[in-house]
PDB file of C-alpha atoms in Angstrom:
ATOM      1  CA  MET A   1      -0.027  -0.420   0.257  1.00  0.00           C
ATOM      2  CA  PHE A   2       0.884   3.834  -1.077  1.00  0.00           C
ATOM      3  CA  SER A   3       0.940   6.396   1.896  1.00  0.00           C
ATOM      4  CA  TYR A   4      -1.343   9.841   0.167  1.00  0.00           C
ATOM      5  CA  PRO A   5       1.312  12.130   2.142  1.00  0.00           C
ATOM      6  CA  ASP A   6       3.913  10.735  -0.295  1.00  0.00           C
ATOM      7  CA  TYR A   7       2.366  12.068  -3.243  1.00  0.00           C
ATOM      8  CA  SER A   8       2.032  15.182  -5.621  1.00  0.00           C
ATOM      9  CA  LEU A   9       1.296  16.361  -9.012  1.00  0.00           C
ATOM     10  CA  THR A  10       2.751  20.074  -9.512  1.00  0.00           C
ATOM     11  CA  ALA A  11       2.226  21.965 -12.236  1.00  0.00           C
ATOM     12  CA  LEU A  12       4.862  22.274 -15.423  1.00  0.00           C
ATOM     13  CA  ASP A  13       7.295  24.318 -15.602  1.00  0.00           C
ATOM     14  CA  ASP A  14      10.275  25.468 -17.053  1.00  0.00           C
ATOM     15  CA  GLN A  15      12.874  23.353 -15.529  1.00  0.00           C
ATOM     16  CA  ASP A  16      10.782  19.968 -15.663  1.00  0.00           C
ATOM     17  CA  LYS A  17      11.482  20.670 -19.513  1.00  0.00           C
ATOM     18  CA  ASP A  18      14.416  18.306 -19.703  1.00  0.00           C
ATOM     19  CA  LEU A  19      13.166  15.459 -18.497  1.00  0.00           C
ATOM     20  CA  ILE A  20       9.889  15.643 -20.117  1.00  0.00           C
ATOM     21  CA  LEU A  21      11.641  15.203 -22.856  1.00  0.00           C
ATOM     22  CA  ARG A  22      13.659  12.658 -21.614  1.00  0.00           C
ATOM     23  CA  TRP A  23      10.922  11.050 -20.428  1.00  0.00           C
ATOM     24  CA  ARG A  24       9.129  11.254 -23.997  1.00  0.00           C
ATOM     25  CA  ASN A  25      11.849   9.219 -26.539  1.00  0.00           C
ATOM     26  CA  SER A  26      12.328   6.946 -23.889  1.00  0.00           C
ATOM     27  CA  GLU A  27      11.859   3.426 -26.586  1.00  0.00           C
ATOM     28  CA  SER A  28       9.966   2.492 -22.765  1.00  0.00           C
ATOM     29  CA  ILE A  29       7.523   5.612 -23.698  1.00  0.00           C
ATOM     30  CA  ARG A  30       7.584   6.027 -27.092  1.00  0.00           C
ATOM     31  CA  HIS A  31       5.984   2.311 -27.918  1.00  0.00           C
ATOM     32  CA  TYR A  32       2.307   3.815 -26.310  1.00  0.00           C
ATOM     33  CA  MET A  33       2.363   7.148 -28.384  1.00  0.00           C
ATOM     34  CA  TYR A  34       0.878   7.527 -31.649  1.00  0.00           C
ATOM     35  CA  ASP A  35       4.171   8.982 -32.792  1.00  0.00           C
ATOM     36  CA  THR A  36       6.867   6.682 -31.773  1.00  0.00           C
ATOM     37  CA  ARG A  37       9.836   9.549 -33.705  1.00  0.00           C
ATOM     38  CA  MET A  38      11.419  10.815 -31.723  1.00  0.00           C
ATOM     39  CA  ILE A  39      11.811  14.158 -30.659  1.00  0.00           C
ATOM     40  CA  THR A  40      13.939  16.720 -31.656  1.00  0.00           C
ATOM     41  CA  PRO A  41      15.177  18.863 -28.418  1.00  0.00           C
ATOM     42  CA  GLU A  42      13.712  22.209 -31.380  1.00  0.00           C
ATOM     43  CA  GLU A  43      10.429  20.188 -31.754  1.00  0.00           C
ATOM     44  CA  HIS A  44       9.575  19.608 -28.045  1.00  0.00           C
ATOM     45  CA  ASP A  45      11.010  23.385 -27.181  1.00  0.00           C
ATOM     46  CA  LYS A  46       8.057  24.935 -29.248  1.00  0.00           C
ATOM     47  CA  TRP A  47       5.560  22.573 -28.255  1.00  0.00           C
ATOM     48  CA  PHE A  48       6.458  22.997 -24.582  1.00  0.00           C
ATOM     49  CA  ARG A  49       6.499  26.450 -24.753  1.00  0.00           C
ATOM     50  CA  LYS A  50       3.165  26.205 -26.618  1.00  0.00           C
ATOM     51  CA  GLU A  51       1.512  23.546 -23.806  1.00  0.00           C
ATOM     52  CA  LEU A  52       2.591  25.259 -21.172  1.00  0.00           C
ATOM     53  CA  ASN A  53       0.927  28.748 -22.892  1.00  0.00           C
ATOM     54  CA  ASN A  54      -2.084  26.885 -23.291  1.00  0.00           C
ATOM     55  CA  GLU A  55      -5.614  27.525 -21.957  1.00  0.00           C
ATOM     56  CA  LYS A  56      -7.099  25.230 -23.548  1.00  0.00           C
ATOM     57  CA  SER A  57      -4.146  22.522 -21.356  1.00  0.00           C
ATOM     58  CA  ARG A  58      -2.571  21.419 -17.973  1.00  0.00           C
ATOM     59  CA  HIS A  59       0.269  19.552 -17.360  1.00  0.00           C
ATOM     60  CA  PHE A  60       1.753  18.261 -14.149  1.00  0.00           C
ATOM     61  CA  ILE A  61       4.514  16.384 -12.586  1.00  0.00           C
ATOM     62  CA  PHE A  62       3.179  13.250 -10.110  1.00  0.00           C
ATOM     63  CA  ARG A  63       5.714  13.529  -7.827  1.00  0.00           C
ATOM     64  CA  GLU A  64       6.253  10.878  -4.677  1.00  0.00           C
ATOM     65  CA  LYS A  65       8.438  11.614  -2.533  1.00  0.00           C
ATOM     66  CA  GLY A  66       9.915  15.116  -3.690  1.00  0.00           C
ATOM     67  CA  ARG A  67      11.105  13.007  -6.669  1.00  0.00           C
ATOM     68  CA  PRO A  68       9.424  13.049 -10.055  1.00  0.00           C
ATOM     69  CA  VAL A  69       7.576   9.841 -11.645  1.00  0.00           C
ATOM     70  CA  GLY A  70       4.937  10.799 -13.440  1.00  0.00           C
ATOM     71  CA  PHE A  71       3.733  13.056 -15.745  1.00  0.00           C
ATOM     72  CA  VAL A  72       0.204  13.925 -16.053  1.00  0.00           C
ATOM     73  CA  SER A  73      -1.381  16.038 -18.725  1.00  0.00           C
ATOM     74  CA  PHE A  74      -4.783  17.448 -19.315  1.00  0.00           C
ATOM     75  CA  THR A  75      -6.057  18.832 -23.074  1.00  0.00           C
ATOM     76  CA  ASP A  76      -8.627  19.830 -25.136  1.00  0.00           C
ATOM     77  CA  ILE A  77     -10.469  21.574 -21.997  1.00  0.00           C
ATOM     78  CA  ASN A  78     -13.946  22.717 -22.970  1.00  0.00           C
ATOM     79  CA  ASP A  79     -15.484  24.405 -20.392  1.00  0.00           C
ATOM     80  CA  ARG A  80     -18.699  25.225 -21.674  1.00  0.00           C
ATOM     81  CA  ASP A  81     -19.611  20.993 -22.364  1.00  0.00           C
ATOM     82  CA  ARG A  82     -17.618  20.575 -18.489  1.00  0.00           C
ATOM     83  CA  ARG A  83     -15.187  17.980 -20.411  1.00  0.00           C
ATOM     84  CA  CYS A  84     -11.118  17.269 -20.995  1.00  0.00           C
ATOM     85  CA  SER A  85      -9.004  14.147 -22.261  1.00  0.00           C
ATOM     86  CA  TRP A  86      -6.161  13.355 -20.716  1.00  0.00           C
ATOM     87  CA  ALA A  87      -3.381  10.853 -20.864  1.00  0.00           C
ATOM     88  CA  PHE A  88      -0.283  10.608 -18.069  1.00  0.00           C
ATOM     89  CA  ASN A  89       3.239   8.013 -18.091  1.00  0.00           C
ATOM     90  CA  LEU A  90       5.425   6.870 -15.635  1.00  0.00           C
ATOM     91  CA  SER A  91       8.748   7.786 -15.688  1.00  0.00           C
ATOM     92  CA  ASP A  92      11.389   5.691 -18.102  1.00  0.00           C
ATOM     93  CA  GLU A  93      13.440   4.600 -14.433  1.00  0.00           C
ATOM     94  CA  ARG A  94      10.502   1.440 -14.321  1.00  0.00           C
ATOM     95  CA  GLU A  95      12.929  -0.354 -12.906  1.00  0.00           C
ATOM     96  CA  SER A  96      13.181   1.627  -9.508  1.00  0.00           C
ATOM     97  CA  LEU A  97       9.630   2.269  -9.593  1.00  0.00           C
ATOM     98  CA  GLN A  98       7.106   0.221  -6.975  1.00  0.00           C
ATOM     99  CA  LYS A  99       4.280  -1.589  -8.402  1.00  0.00           C
ATOM    100  CA  GLY A 100       1.153   0.102  -9.200  1.00  0.00           C
ATOM    101  CA  LEU A 101       2.400   3.515  -8.493  1.00  0.00           C
ATOM    102  CA  GLY A 102       0.389   2.958 -12.402  1.00  0.00           C
ATOM    103  CA  ALA A 103      -2.621   3.642 -10.687  1.00  0.00           C
ATOM    104  CA  VAL A 104      -1.814   5.894  -7.748  1.00  0.00           C
ATOM    105  CA  MET A 105      -0.701   8.495 -10.140  1.00  0.00           C
ATOM    106  CA  GLU A 106      -4.783   7.672 -12.025  1.00  0.00           C
ATOM    107  CA  TYR A 107      -6.389   8.557  -8.586  1.00  0.00           C
ATOM    108  CA  PHE A 108      -3.972  12.130  -8.544  1.00  0.00           C
ATOM    109  CA  ALA A 109      -5.114  12.825 -11.711  1.00  0.00           C
ATOM    110  CA  ILE A 110      -8.520  12.533 -11.759  1.00  0.00           C
ATOM    111  CA  GLU A 111      -8.732  13.260  -8.309  1.00  0.00           C
ATOM    112  CA  HIS A 112      -7.166  16.851  -9.715  1.00  0.00           C
ATOM    113  CA  VAL A 113      -9.394  16.928 -12.073  1.00  0.00           C
ATOM    114  CA  PHE A 114     -12.923  17.070 -11.091  1.00  0.00           C
ATOM    115  CA  GLU A 115     -12.061  18.962  -8.444  1.00  0.00           C
ATOM    116  CA  LYS A 116     -10.439  21.162  -9.140  1.00  0.00           C
ATOM    117  CA  MET A 117     -11.410  21.815 -12.374  1.00  0.00           C
ATOM    118  CA  SER A 118     -14.649  22.740 -13.378  1.00  0.00           C
ATOM    119  CA  ILE A 119     -14.164  19.290 -14.961  1.00  0.00           C
ATOM    120  CA  GLU A 120     -17.853  16.445 -15.245  1.00  0.00           C
ATOM    121  CA  LYS A 121     -16.229  14.443 -18.176  1.00  0.00           C
ATOM    122  CA  LEU A 122     -13.355  12.890 -17.949  1.00  0.00           C
ATOM    123  CA  CYS A 123     -12.039  11.303 -21.930  1.00  0.00           C
ATOM    124  CA  CYS A 124      -8.925   9.459 -23.579  1.00  0.00           C
ATOM    125  CA  GLU A 125      -8.129   7.420 -25.847  1.00  0.00           C
ATOM    126  CA  VAL A 126      -5.244   3.582 -25.059  1.00  0.00           C
ATOM    127  CA  LEU A 127      -3.760   2.176 -28.367  1.00  0.00           C
ATOM    128  CA  ASP A 128      -5.761  -1.404 -28.815  1.00  0.00           C
ATOM    129  CA  PHE A 129      -2.943  -3.413 -28.004  1.00  0.00           C
ATOM    130  CA  ASN A 130      -2.440  -1.192 -24.046  1.00  0.00           C
ATOM    131  CA  THR A 131      -4.488  -3.922 -22.177  1.00  0.00           C
ATOM    132  CA  ALA A 132      -2.904  -3.174 -19.445  1.00  0.00           C
ATOM    133  CA  VAL A 133      -3.609   0.757 -19.341  1.00  0.00           C
ATOM    134  CA  VAL A 134      -7.211  -0.324 -20.437  1.00  0.00           C
ATOM    135  CA  ARG A 135      -7.723  -2.414 -17.530  1.00  0.00           C
ATOM    136  CA  LEU A 136      -6.466  -0.107 -15.347  1.00  0.00           C
ATOM    137  CA  HIS A 137      -9.109   2.655 -16.642  1.00  0.00           C
ATOM    138  CA  GLN A 138     -11.822   0.141 -16.249  1.00  0.00           C
ATOM    139  CA  ARG A 139     -10.473  -0.447 -12.653  1.00  0.00           C
ATOM    140  CA  PHE A 140     -10.839   3.929 -12.025  1.00  0.00           C
ATOM    141  CA  GLY A 141     -14.906   3.590 -13.452  1.00  0.00           C
ATOM    142  CA  PHE A 142     -13.543   4.023 -17.008  1.00  0.00           C
ATOM    143  CA  ASN A 143     -16.055   2.882 -19.769  1.00  0.00           C
ATOM    144  CA  LYS A 144     -15.291   1.929 -23.067  1.00  0.00           C
ATOM    145  CA  GLU A 145     -17.632   4.824 -25.656  1.00  0.00           C
ATOM    146  CA  GLY A 146     -16.437   2.964 -28.770  1.00  0.00           C
ATOM    147  CA  PHE A 147     -13.080   1.111 -31.017  1.00  0.00           C
ATOM    148  CA  LEU A 148     -11.157   3.362 -33.914  1.00  0.00           C
ATOM    149  CA  GLN A 149     -10.314   0.595 -35.810  1.00  0.00           C
ATOM    150  CA  LYS A 150      -7.506   1.051 -37.765  1.00  0.00           C
ATOM    151  CA  HIS A 151      -6.590   4.605 -36.666  1.00  0.00           C
ATOM    152  CA  ILE A 152      -3.507   5.020 -36.456  1.00  0.00           C
ATOM    153  CA  HIS A 153      -0.205   3.904 -38.797  1.00  0.00           C
ATOM    154  CA  ARG A 154       3.137   4.000 -37.007  1.00  0.00           C
ATOM    155  CA  ASN A 155       6.574   1.939 -38.472  1.00  0.00           C
ATOM    156  CA  ASP A 156       5.680  -0.668 -36.583  1.00  0.00           C
ATOM    157  CA  GLY A 157       1.936  -1.640 -37.469  1.00  0.00           C
ATOM    158  CA  VAL A 158      -1.807  -0.374 -37.582  1.00  0.00           C
ATOM    159  CA  PHE A 159      -3.347   0.171 -34.886  1.00  0.00           C
ATOM    160  CA  GLY A 160      -6.651   0.717 -33.450  1.00  0.00           C
ATOM    161  CA  VAL A 161      -7.862   3.320 -30.536  1.00  0.00           C
ATOM    162  CA  VAL A 162     -10.802   2.568 -27.696  1.00  0.00           C
ATOM    163  CA  VAL A 163     -12.238   5.408 -26.719  1.00  0.00           C
ATOM    164  CA  MET A 164     -13.125   5.771 -22.977  1.00  0.00           C
ATOM    165  CA  ALA A 165     -15.000   7.784 -20.001  1.00  0.00           C
ATOM    166  CA  LEU A 166     -15.342   9.152 -16.108  1.00  0.00           C
ATOM    167  CA  PHE A 167     -18.117  10.390 -15.456  1.00  0.00           C
ATOM    168  CA  ARG A 168     -17.630  12.379 -12.398  1.00  0.00           C
ATOM    169  CA  GLU A 169     -20.869  11.823 -11.153  1.00  0.00           C
ATOM    170  CA  ASP A 170     -19.173   8.264 -10.725  1.00  0.00           C
ATOM    171  CA  TRP A 171     -15.421   8.669  -9.785  1.00  0.00           C
ATOM    172  CA  ILE A 172     -17.392  10.314  -6.768  1.00  0.00           C
ATOM    173  CA  VAL A 173     -19.694   6.910  -6.160  1.00  0.00           C
ATOM    174  CA  MET A 174     -16.644   5.603  -6.369  1.00  0.00           C
ATOM    175  CA  ARG A 175     -13.481   7.155  -5.051  1.00  0.00           C
ATOM    176  CA  GLY A 176     -13.836   6.358  -1.142  1.00  0.00           C
ATOM    177  CA  ASP A 177     -13.635   2.387  -2.309  1.00  0.00           C
ATOM    178  CA  ILE A 178     -10.565   2.665  -4.609  1.00  0.00           C
ATOM    179  CA  ALA A 179      -8.403   5.294  -2.190  1.00  0.00           C
ATOM    180  CA  LYS A 180      -8.697   2.022   0.919  1.00  0.00           C
ATOM    181  CA  THR A 181      -7.396  -0.876  -2.133  1.00  0.00           C
ATOM    182  CA  LEU A 182      -4.752   2.148  -2.675  1.00  0.00           C
ATOM    183  CA  PHE A 183      -3.450   3.845   0.314  1.00  0.00           C
ATOM    184  CA  SER A 184      -2.806   3.244   3.773  1.00  0.00           C
ATOM    185  CA  ALA A 185      -4.986   4.199   7.066  1.00  0.00           C
ATOM    186  CA  SER A 186      -2.228   5.762   8.753  1.00  0.00           C
TER     187      SER A 186
END
């Protein structure tokens, strides 16, 4: 089990730029992205500057005892319709991370979006071969809303995309039970 106070989400800032590029370019993370090519420092810098100023996006570093261990993005924020999309990844140093940390990061991300933002529907897309993440999302109450066949073309094949969503009212009902499975009482 995990100790809740050991974890936090902090807003992305300039100090995180190089770390995020390293993570985005690591094979363990690129394998699960739509675009698997290496990102140049110039491309990353342009993306980073744009995203820090994008009113429709929020980006966070997930920290364990202050140490960066993951990245969370909320994008396509639509205030009128109270929805957004999200994506996340753990650090490229997987061997040093405690098993189950992805679930803790998901918990913190969902809590943030529903408690600190005016969002009622959280959406995501998962490549069809990433069944572990589909199952993780389902454990947190996400439902499959659709499947996009032959949607992503990469050098290593053509893949479908599982479209999923979680609603705030469903999260409120189940979050206490999920917290009990993740966090120690002390």
